[in-house]
Amino acid sequence: KKKKTSRDNSMKHLKKILIGTTIGAGVISLVSYLASLKKTGDELETEIKSKVTDFNLKKGITLRADVLLKNPSKRSLKFKHPTVKVLHKSKAIATSKVINKDYTLPAFGEKQIDPIIITVPLKDLLSMAGGLVNLISKKQDIPLAVKVITSVDLGWRKQDFTQTQYLTIKPKQA
C-alpha cells in the first residue's frame, strides 16, 4: 500500500506541476500578446495635410484637414473617426464635429479619411486674447497648430492617439 500511495503522491505532484506550468505559459503568452497589441497601437502613424481654404473678415478662417492613417504593423486596427482641434498658442480656437464612426485600418495598410472642414468664425477670433487679433489686423503670419485625436481599439482596451501639425497662415499680399 505504501508504494501505491507514494506513487499516487508523485502523480498528484506531477499533475500540479503540469497545471502550474500550463497556467504560467498561458499568462506569459497573454502578457506577450497584450504588449504586442500596445506596441502596434504605438506604431500607428498619421499624415496630416491642413490648409486654409478660405480666410475673410466676414466668415473667419476655414481650414481643411486631410488625414491619412498608416499602420506599419502586421495587425489590423480599428479606430474612431478622428477629431481635429485648431489651436493658437496652446489654446483651442475651433474643433471639428465629433463623429461616431469606426474604421478598420488593414495590416501594413493606409486609410484616407474624408476631408475634415473646420471653420473658425471671426467672432471667435476677435474674442480671443489680443495676440491673434493683432496679427490679423497687422497682416502678420498667424501660427496655428492642428491636432488630430482618435481612439485605437486594441481589443482589450482603447488607446488614445494624438498627433499635431503646425502651420502658418500667411496674409494675402496686396
mmCIF file of N, CA and C in Angstrom, residues 52-134:
data_model
loop_
_atom_site.group_PDB
_atom_site.id
_atom_site.type_symbol
_atom_site.label_atom_id
_atom_site.label_comp_id
_atom_site.label_asym_id
_atom_site.label_seq_id
_atom_site.Cartn_x
_atom_site.Cartn_y
_atom_site.Cartn_z
ATOM 1 N N VAL A 52 -5.577 76.340 -45.396
ATOM 2 C CA VAL A 52 -6.656 77.325 -45.307
ATOM 3 C C VAL A 52 -7.367 77.323 -46.652
ATOM 4 N N THR A 53 -8.670 77.089 -46.624
ATOM 5 C CA THR A 53 -9.434 77.120 -47.873
ATOM 6 C C THR A 53 -10.142 78.455 -48.060
ATOM 7 N N ASP A 54 -10.338 79.177 -46.950
ATOM 8 C CA ASP A 54 -10.971 80.485 -47.036
ATOM 9 C C ASP A 54 -10.556 81.311 -45.821
ATOM 10 N N PHE A 55 -10.287 82.579 -46.069
ATOM 11 C CA PHE A 55 -9.922 83.488 -44.981
ATOM 12 C C PHE A 55 -10.450 84.863 -45.355
ATOM 13 N N ASN A 56 -11.534 85.270 -44.687
ATOM 14 C CA ASN A 56 -12.047 86.611 -44.942
ATOM 15 C C ASN A 56 -12.601 87.176 -43.649
ATOM 16 N N LEU A 57 -12.767 88.467 -43.628
ATOM 17 C CA LEU A 57 -13.158 89.148 -42.398
ATOM 18 C C LEU A 57 -14.641 88.973 -42.053
ATOM 19 N N LYS A 58 -15.457 88.430 -42.961
ATOM 20 C CA LYS A 58 -16.861 88.199 -42.653
ATOM 21 C C LYS A 58 -17.078 86.811 -42.053
ATOM 22 N N LYS A 59 -16.466 85.795 -42.658
ATOM 23 C CA LYS A 59 -16.677 84.414 -42.212
ATOM 24 C C LYS A 59 -15.652 83.954 -41.181
ATOM 25 N N GLY A 60 -14.436 84.382 -41.326
ATOM 26 C CA GLY A 60 -13.364 83.899 -40.469
ATOM 27 C C GLY A 60 -12.409 83.027 -41.266
ATOM 28 N N ILE A 61 -11.884 81.994 -40.642
ATOM 29 C CA ILE A 61 -10.916 81.101 -41.280
ATOM 30 C C ILE A 61 -11.573 79.731 -41.465
ATOM 31 N N THR A 62 -11.493 79.219 -42.680
ATOM 32 C CA THR A 62 -11.960 77.853 -42.935
ATOM 33 C C THR A 62 -10.741 77.012 -43.263
ATOM 34 N N LEU A 63 -10.581 75.931 -42.491
ATOM 35 C CA LEU A 63 -9.457 75.023 -42.686
ATOM 36 C C LEU A 63 -9.950 73.681 -43.194
ATOM 37 N N ARG A 64 -9.134 73.049 -43.999
ATOM 38 C CA ARG A 64 -9.408 71.688 -44.460
ATOM 39 C C ARG A 64 -8.250 70.819 -43.970
ATOM 40 N N ALA A 65 -8.601 69.742 -43.275
ATOM 41 C CA ALA A 65 -7.581 68.798 -42.806
ATOM 42 C C ALA A 65 -7.795 67.466 -43.512
ATOM 43 N N ASP A 66 -6.770 67.012 -44.222
ATOM 44 C CA ASP A 66 -6.781 65.694 -44.846
ATOM 45 C C ASP A 66 -5.928 64.799 -43.972
ATOM 46 N N VAL A 67 -6.538 63.735 -43.461
ATOM 47 C CA VAL A 67 -5.848 62.852 -42.520
ATOM 48 C C VAL A 67 -5.677 61.475 -43.159
ATOM 49 N N LEU A 68 -4.434 61.009 -43.189
ATOM 50 C CA LEU A 68 -4.101 59.678 -43.683
ATOM 51 C C LEU A 68 -3.507 58.905 -42.517
ATOM 52 N N LEU A 69 -4.148 57.794 -42.154
ATOM 53 C CA LEU A 69 -3.620 56.956 -41.078
ATOM 54 C C LEU A 69 -2.862 55.794 -41.693
ATOM 55 N N LYS A 70 -1.702 55.471 -41.111
ATOM 56 C CA LYS A 70 -0.838 54.409 -41.629
ATOM 57 C C LYS A 70 -0.586 53.380 -40.539
ATOM 58 N N ASN A 71 -0.669 52.122 -40.931
ATOM 59 C CA ASN A 71 -0.453 51.026 -39.999
ATOM 60 C C ASN A 71 0.727 50.184 -40.484
ATOM 61 N N PRO A 72 1.916 50.399 -39.919
ATOM 62 C CA PRO A 72 3.092 49.636 -40.357
ATOM 63 C C PRO A 72 3.261 48.299 -39.638
ATOM 64 N N SER A 73 2.185 47.799 -39.029
ATOM 65 C CA SER A 73 2.290 46.555 -38.263
ATOM 66 C C SER A 73 1.535 45.420 -38.959
ATOM 67 N N LYS A 74 1.719 44.219 -38.440
ATOM 68 C CA LYS A 74 1.094 43.041 -39.039
ATOM 69 C C LYS A 74 -0.328 42.780 -38.541
ATOM 70 N N ARG A 75 -0.859 43.660 -37.702
ATOM 71 C CA ARG A 75 -2.223 43.514 -37.184
ATOM 72 C C ARG A 75 -3.109 44.624 -37.737
ATOM 73 N N SER A 76 -4.332 44.267 -38.093
ATOM 74 C CA SER A 76 -5.271 45.314 -38.495
ATOM 75 C C SER A 76 -5.767 46.002 -37.223
ATOM 76 N N LEU A 77 -6.170 47.245 -37.356
ATOM 77 C CA LEU A 77 -6.603 48.042 -36.209
ATOM 78 C C LEU A 77 -7.968 48.650 -36.484
ATOM 79 N N LYS A 78 -8.742 48.840 -35.435
ATOM 80 C CA LYS A 78 -9.994 49.567 -35.530
ATOM 81 C C LYS A 78 -9.793 50.895 -34.818
ATOM 82 N N PHE A 79 -10.332 51.954 -35.397
ATOM 83 C CA PHE A 79 -10.201 53.267 -34.766
ATOM 84 C C PHE A 79 -11.435 54.104 -35.046
ATOM 85 N N LYS A 80 -11.624 55.108 -34.203
ATOM 86 C CA LYS A 80 -12.752 56.035 -34.330
ATOM 87 C C LYS A 80 -12.403 57.149 -35.318
ATOM 88 N N HIS A 81 -13.447 57.750 -35.889
ATOM 89 C CA HIS A 81 -13.249 58.897 -36.785
ATOM 90 C C HIS A 81 -12.471 59.978 -36.027
ATOM 91 N N PRO A 82 -11.413 60.495 -36.617
ATOM 92 C CA PRO A 82 -10.606 61.496 -35.904
ATOM 93 C C PRO A 82 -11.365 62.804 -35.660
ATOM 94 N N THR A 83 -11.032 63.427 -34.559
ATOM 95 C CA THR A 83 -11.499 64.774 -34.250
ATOM 96 C C THR A 83 -10.307 65.694 -34.446
ATOM 97 N N VAL A 84 -10.549 66.868 -34.990
ATOM 98 C CA VAL A 84 -9.462 67.816 -35.250
ATOM 99 C C VAL A 84 -9.696 69.074 -34.430
ATOM 100 N N LYS A 85 -8.643 69.509 -33.737
ATOM 101 C CA LYS A 85 -8.686 70.764 -32.975
ATOM 102 C C LYS A 85 -7.703 71.742 -33.606
ATOM 103 N N VAL A 86 -8.105 73.000 -33.649
ATOM 104 C CA VAL A 86 -7.214 74.066 -34.109
ATOM 105 C C VAL A 86 -6.832 74.871 -32.884
ATOM 106 N N LEU A 87 -5.517 75.066 -32.696
ATOM 107 C CA LEU A 87 -5.018 75.781 -31.523
ATOM 108 C C LEU A 87 -4.153 76.966 -31.930
ATOM 109 N N HIS A 88 -4.211 77.976 -31.107
ATOM 110 C CA HIS A 88 -3.307 79.123 -31.241
ATOM 111 C C HIS A 88 -2.711 79.362 -29.866
ATOM 112 N N LYS A 89 -1.406 79.308 -29.776
ATOM 113 C CA LYS A 89 -0.692 79.440 -28.506
ATOM 114 C C LYS A 89 -1.256 78.475 -27.462
ATOM 115 N N SER A 90 -1.418 77.222 -27.855
ATOM 116 C CA SER A 90 -1.883 76.128 -26.991
ATOM 117 C C SER A 90 -3.333 76.263 -26.528
ATOM 118 N N LYS A 91 -4.075 77.219 -27.060
ATOM 119 C CA LYS A 91 -5.476 77.387 -26.683
ATOM 120 C C LYS A 91 -6.363 76.985 -27.864
ATOM 121 N N ALA A 92 -7.324 76.094 -27.611
ATOM 122 C CA ALA A 92 -8.229 75.641 -28.673
ATOM 123 C C ALA A 92 -9.105 76.792 -29.140
ATOM 124 N N ILE A 93 -9.138 76.991 -30.467
ATOM 125 C CA ILE A 93 -10.000 78.045 -31.013
ATOM 126 C C ILE A 93 -11.116 77.455 -31.878
ATOM 127 N N ALA A 94 -10.998 76.174 -32.250
ATOM 128 C CA ALA A 94 -12.065 75.503 -33.005
ATOM 129 C C ALA A 94 -11.848 73.999 -32.945
ATOM 130 N N THR A 95 -12.954 73.278 -33.068
ATOM 131 C CA THR A 95 -12.903 71.818 -33.062
ATOM 132 C C THR A 95 -13.872 71.295 -34.118
ATOM 133 N N SER A 96 -13.470 70.237 -34.787
ATOM 134 C CA SER A 96 -14.357 69.625 -35.782
ATOM 135 C C SER A 96 -15.501 68.904 -35.087
ATOM 136 N N LYS A 97 -16.486 68.491 -35.874
ATOM 137 C CA LYS A 97 -17.596 67.714 -35.324
ATOM 138 C C LYS A 97 -17.056 66.373 -34.836
ATOM 139 N N VAL A 98 -17.636 65.879 -33.753
ATOM 140 C CA VAL A 98 -17.305 64.543 -33.271
ATOM 141 C C VAL A 98 -18.252 63.582 -33.989
ATOM 142 N N ILE A 99 -17.668 62.625 -34.700
ATOM 143 C CA ILE A 99 -18.460 61.677 -35.484
ATOM 144 C C ILE A 99 -18.227 60.273 -34.928
ATOM 145 N N ASN A 100 -19.305 59.597 -34.569
ATOM 146 C CA ASN A 100 -19.200 58.248 -34.013
ATOM 147 C C ASN A 100 -19.189 57.243 -35.170
ATOM 148 N N LYS A 101 -18.019 57.072 -35.769
ATOM 149 C CA LYS A 101 -17.868 56.167 -36.895
ATOM 150 C C LYS A 101 -16.583 55.377 -36.702
ATOM 151 N N ASP A 102 -16.671 54.069 -36.948
ATOM 152 C CA ASP A 102 -15.495 53.209 -36.815
ATOM 153 C C ASP A 102 -14.898 52.906 -38.182
ATOM 154 N N TYR A 103 -13.590 52.802 -38.213
ATOM 155 C CA TYR A 103 -12.853 52.435 -39.420
ATOM 156 C C TYR A 103 -11.955 51.248 -39.091
ATOM 157 N N THR A 104 -11.614 50.491 -40.119
ATOM 158 C CA THR A 104 -10.632 49.428 -39.961
ATOM 159 C C THR A 104 -9.411 49.811 -40.774
ATOM 160 N N LEU A 105 -8.275 49.730 -40.155
ATOM 161 C CA LEU A 105 -7.000 50.039 -40.799
ATOM 162 C C LEU A 105 -6.290 48.711 -41.019
ATOM 163 N N PRO A 106 -6.155 48.275 -42.282
ATOM 164 C CA PRO A 106 -5.576 46.947 -42.530
ATOM 165 C C PRO A 106 -4.104 46.864 -42.121
ATOM 166 N N ALA A 107 -3.654 45.642 -41.878
ATOM 167 C CA ALA A 107 -2.239 45.416 -41.577
ATOM 168 C C ALA A 107 -1.409 45.924 -42.753
ATOM 169 N N PHE A 108 -0.315 46.603 -42.450
ATOM 170 C CA PHE A 108 0.576 47.186 -43.462
ATOM 171 C C PHE A 108 -0.210 48.011 -44.479
ATOM 172 N N GLY A 109 -1.226 48.739 -44.001
ATOM 173 C CA GLY A 109 -2.078 49.500 -44.912
ATOM 174 C C GLY A 109 -2.283 50.932 -44.474
ATOM 175 N N GLU A 110 -3.064 51.634 -45.269
ATOM 176 C CA GLU A 110 -3.375 53.038 -45.023
ATOM 177 C C GLU A 110 -4.873 53.256 -45.179
ATOM 178 N N LYS A 111 -5.354 54.314 -44.547
ATOM 179 C CA LYS A 111 -6.773 54.693 -44.663
ATOM 180 C C LYS A 111 -6.853 56.208 -44.757
ATOM 181 N N GLN A 112 -7.370 56.698 -45.882
ATOM 182 C CA GLN A 112 -7.574 58.135 -46.077
ATOM 183 C C GLN A 112 -8.963 58.485 -45.536
ATOM 184 N N ILE A 113 -9.015 59.434 -44.624
ATOM 185 C CA ILE A 113 -10.278 59.889 -44.048
ATOM 186 C C ILE A 113 -10.828 61.002 -44.942
ATOM 187 N N ASP A 114 -12.156 61.052 -45.083
ATOM 188 C CA ASP A 114 -12.758 62.149 -45.841
ATOM 189 C C ASP A 114 -12.292 63.474 -45.255
ATOM 190 N N PRO A 115 -12.134 64.506 -46.101
ATOM 191 C CA PRO A 115 -11.653 65.798 -45.584
ATOM 192 C C PRO A 115 -12.488 66.305 -44.413
ATOM 193 N N ILE A 116 -11.794 66.847 -43.431
ATOM 194 C CA ILE A 116 -12.447 67.400 -42.250
ATOM 195 C C ILE A 116 -12.369 68.922 -42.364
ATOM 196 N N ILE A 117 -13.529 69.564 -42.405
ATOM 197 C CA ILE A 117 -13.600 71.020 -42.567
ATOM 198 C C ILE A 117 -13.908 71.656 -41.220
ATOM 199 N N ILE A 118 -13.127 72.675 -40.893
ATOM 200 C CA ILE A 118 -13.308 73.392 -39.629
ATOM 201 C C ILE A 118 -13.358 74.882 -39.938
ATOM 202 N N THR A 119 -14.376 75.547 -39.409
ATOM 203 C CA THR A 119 -14.465 76.991 -39.584
ATOM 204 C C THR A 119 -14.277 77.659 -38.229
ATOM 205 N N VAL A 120 -13.386 78.636 -38.213
ATOM 206 C CA VAL A 120 -13.163 79.442 -37.013
ATOM 207 C C VAL A 120 -13.839 80.785 -37.296
ATOM 208 N N PRO A 121 -15.032 81.000 -36.737
ATOM 209 C CA PRO A 121 -15.755 82.245 -37.011
ATOM 210 C C PRO A 121 -14.974 83.471 -36.551
ATOM 211 N N LEU A 122 -15.191 84.574 -37.240
ATOM 212 C CA LEU A 122 -14.493 85.817 -36.920
ATOM 213 C C LEU A 122 -14.751 86.243 -35.482
ATOM 214 N N LYS A 123 -15.992 86.067 -35.003
ATOM 215 C CA LYS A 123 -16.294 86.474 -33.620
ATOM 216 C C LYS A 123 -15.417 85.716 -32.624
ATOM 217 N N ASP A 124 -15.142 84.442 -32.923
ATOM 218 C CA ASP A 124 -14.259 83.670 -32.039
ATOM 219 C C ASP A 124 -12.820 84.169 -32.121
ATOM 220 N N LEU A 125 -12.414 84.550 -33.333
ATOM 221 C CA LEU A 125 -11.058 85.099 -33.492
ATOM 222 C C LEU A 125 -10.921 86.411 -32.731
ATOM 223 N N LEU A 126 -11.968 87.253 -32.813
ATOM 224 C CA LEU A 126 -11.914 88.560 -32.164
ATOM 225 C C LEU A 126 -12.031 88.464 -30.645
ATOM 226 N N SER A 127 -12.722 87.434 -30.146
ATOM 227 C CA SER A 127 -12.900 87.310 -28.702
ATOM 228 C C SER A 127 -11.663 86.750 -28.013
ATOM 229 N N MET A 128 -10.735 86.249 -28.796
ATOM 230 C CA MET A 128 -9.518 85.699 -28.191
ATOM 231 C C MET A 128 -8.626 86.830 -27.694
ATOM 232 N N ALA A 129 -7.648 86.451 -26.915
ATOM 233 C CA ALA A 129 -6.678 87.427 -26.414
ATOM 234 C C ALA A 129 -6.120 88.213 -27.587
ATOM 235 N N GLY A 130 -5.761 89.421 -27.347
ATOM 236 C CA GLY A 130 -5.324 90.353 -28.373
ATOM 237 C C GLY A 130 -4.272 89.856 -29.340
ATOM 238 N N GLY A 131 -3.486 88.887 -28.961
ATOM 239 C CA GLY A 131 -2.386 88.438 -29.815
ATOM 240 C C GLY A 131 -2.812 88.048 -31.211
ATOM 241 N N LEU A 132 -3.858 87.237 -31.322
ATOM 242 C CA LEU A 132 -4.305 86.770 -32.629
ATOM 243 C C LEU A 132 -4.937 87.912 -33.420
ATOM 244 N N VAL A 133 -5.731 88.746 -32.748
ATOM 245 C CA VAL A 133 -6.372 89.882 -33.416
ATOM 246 C C VAL A 133 -5.311 90.854 -33.930
ATOM 247 N N ASN A 134 -4.278 91.094 -33.127
ATOM 248 C CA ASN A 134 -3.187 91.978 -33.572
ATOM 249 C C ASN A 134 -2.509 91.425 -34.818
#
